[in-house]
Structures are given as C-alpha cells and as structure tokens.
C-alpha cells in the first residue's frame, strides 16, 4: 500500500504481499464526490490465476494444520480485525457511505463471526464412526479446496468473514473479490490478518464483473461463496457450472414486516425503524414492506412518519447524521426513479427528515414513506435497497400471509405483536430463511441461527455449524471385515 496525496493505492493481495499497481480504478467517496479515496488495482484474468495458484499452493499444507491450531489462528485473526476498526472504520465510511457506527458494527459483527466459528471447529471435526461385526465405517469431513468469495459493498467486512471464517476453519484457502465500491478497508484488514496466517491462505483480487467471472469459473476453484444481487447470481451459477462447483448464494430480499392488531406501536417503532433506514435501507434483510391492519393504519402511519421526520442525513463522518448517502450512482438513479414512479401513482409519497450541510455533493436521498399504497404496486414488490418504504393496509391474517409470501424473494421477515404465541404461529406460515418476532435489524441476528434465503434469495446458509457444513465434503470410508 502506498499513499499519494492522501489517496491510497491498493494492489491485489497475493500471498501476504500487496502487488504493485499499474492500472487502477478510482474509489470515490459517495458522500463527497470530489474526494478520491483510493486507487485500486484493475484486475485481469491473469491476476485471478495468480491469486488462485497462490491459494492452491497454500491449500496443500493448510488442510493438514491441526484444527486446534486453525482455531487459535482464527481467534488471533479476530483480534487483528477488531483492532483494525480504529483506523479502517473511518476509511470504510469514506468508500461505502455509511455512518461511523454502521462501519464499526461491520467490524464488530465480522469479529464475532470469526470468534464464534473458531469456537466450533473442534466439535465440528469430532469423528463419526461405526464399528460392528461386519464393518468399520468412518465419515470424515474434508475441506473442498480453493474457495472463491465474491462480496458486495454494503457490509463488506462481515459478509467476507461469513465466508472466510468457515472456509479457513475447515482447511480451505481463499481468494476474495471485493466490490469495486468498497475494496479498500476490507483489503487492508485482510492484509493484516494474512500476516499472521501461512502465506497464501488469504488472497484478494480486485476488479469488476469480468474478474468475478474469471474467478468463479476458474478450474481450481472448488467452491463459490457469493453475496450480491439475484441477477448477478445467475451469472455466477453459469460460470460455476462449467466445473460443477459447489455454491453458497446470499442474495436479495424484499422482507415483509407484519404488524398484528395487538401491537404496542411505540415499542415496535423503536425497534422496527432500525431495520428500515439503517445503511439508508441498503441491507439485504432490511424491512422492505410493512403490512398494517386497516383499523390501525392511520395511527400507525402517523406515528411512523413523525419519527422518520426526525432523521438528518449527511456525510458518514458527520456525527449529526442519522444515515449517509447511497453508495453509487446506479443505486442512486434506481432509487430516485422508483420514488418518481411511485409519485406518479395513486399512492401518497412523503419526503421526510432534513439534509445536513455535509449532505451536498453526494448520492443523498432523504427518507421517503409511501402511504395509501397497495401490495401490488412496484414499490411493494421490488427490492428498493434505499430509504423508501411502503406502508400497506391489510384486512385479515390470511390476506397478509398470502401477500407476505407473494414474492420470488424469501430472506428475512418479521411479526410485531404483544402475544408471543400468536407471533410464533404467524412466523411458521411465512416463507423465508428467517422470521424475527418484535425485531428486524442487526440486533435480530444471533450466530446460532443459520442465515440465508429461500426461493431466489439464495442457496445455503451462513453462520455457525450450518455455515461450516457449506465448506466441507463428507468422505465416507468403510472397511468390510
Ligand atoms: P452485485 O450483485 O452487483 O455485486 C456483488 C459482487 O459481485 C461485486 O463484487 C461485483 O463486482 C460482483 N460481480 C458483478 N458481476 C459479476 C459477475 N458477472 N460474476 C461474478 N461476480 C460479479 O451486488 P451489489 O450491488 O454489490 O450489492 C447489492 C445486492 O446484494 C442487493 O441485491 C442485496 O440484497 C444483496 N445482498 C445480499 C446479502 C445477503 O446476505 N443475502 C447481503 C448484502 C447484500
């Protein structure tokens, strides 16, 4: 890494070394478009091959490292990641546009994933054996080989650790492709972690879709862990099909929040709003549509809007900012077009909150609440991935369950009620990877709960033992006596 006029220059991480940078892509601050945050190597398929060969060489010895040593090294890597937050979280703010506590949360969640995974490995590898008069059988978990991880820009640290931790814990090695919209803090954190691990266990190659394609189709890659959009996942599946790679896909969502008629509105809003507007709505399992009983609709919507109106948006390093800009122009154009389209419908679109002085030269969008909108409107059925939320009235429980499940997505979901049994009964009727009761935000996550989606929200699960399972094969051995 070198610094030129406060602009970082960041190469690929091959082995433990950041490569020299000949050609590069600029990373700009989405909250201050004149600021170039970093110049990051523009990768080619040849760079991908070097990174994969490095990971392949390292795999031969890393797979043989005793699990207790791999566990210890992951705990040490977690310490390195945690310590990195002090200087790298502000850098992350400048590239991905979130506010500082959101970037710090990314590091804290990533650290927690590393520690939790490291604590599980020894039990995970406990031998499964059967010995009887006829045979001796041993079922052994073995790593797959080189893992390709491809991640988006919104929470790059934890989303990477959700792949890196189970991959490395189980003896695989890694080549990561960060998003070109948030590659800098992640790469620097990984370089620090790589220094305490054997050479080549972690590698990073930068670039756009062509580099992602080269990586996810490389013959030496045995497993792809991908987080990103559903459309991109179709390309990843096609690329991986050539050599029948195993895939874990964490994709988009259109999470419903179902408010029941016994809800405590104030208590619910305290928690629900964290799940709507954090990261300006750019979270895969953000609340993306809210269903409210018709009889409560006016009261709920008024209280909701009153609170949203308190938000101030600004640059992520502005302490007064509730949340920051959208991450990139494509995202900004998509969300603003969706807002304009909704304004031209029969729905009521309210622009709320205020802009701080720091919210000038960037992709800033004020929070919008869409009232008097129905379940079938585009704003209700798409993944908006921005600070605009529809409030939809419903008439009975069967109708709201039908609407909640009327989606090609199935990531998160939530039920809001003062009656836990009723909430559990409703939860069991929802088609989703996760259903939370009286919560739907970062604080809803628990590493003991597998995380992932159904339908077009993904394949496979991350976190805990379910996450470890994605990175091993069962090797079954039988001795016939
Ligand atoms: P994206 O799909 O555009 O990009 C994700 C990553 O894929 C980036 O690194 C990108 O460079 C790479 N990529 C792009 N084209 C590729 C190709 N053809 N082959 C291989 N890699 C390619 O997504 P984004 O805009 O960065 O992120 C937003 C999306 O991610 C949203 O849909 C969001 O819901 C989803 N997401 C899902 C989760 C989850 O856990 N389910 C978490 C965060 C974000």
Coordinates of C-alpha atoms in Angstrom, one line a residue, residues 11 18 37 53 105 137 200 239 247 315 318 325 334 336 360 390 402 420 430 446:
X11 CA -2.9 -3.7 -5.1
X18 CA 0.1 -6.3 -2.0
X37 CA -10.4 7.7 -1.5
X53 CA -2.5 -20.6 -7.8
X105 CA -20.7 -2.5 13.5
X137 CA -17.1 -47.0 9.0
X200 CA -1.4 -17.8 0.5
X239 CA -19.7 -19.6 -14.5
X247 CA -22.2 -22.7 -4.3
X315 CA -21.8 12.6 5.4
X318 CA -20.7 13.9 10.3
X325 CA -25.7 8.7 1.1
X334 CA -32.6 3.4 -9.4
X336 CA -34.8 8.1 -7.3
X360 CA -24.3 18.3 -0.6
X390 CA -44.3 1.3 1.6
X402 CA -50.7 -14.6 1.2
X420 CA -45.7 -14.3 21.5
X430 CA -44.2 -17.2 6.4
X446 CA -27.8 -14.5 16.5

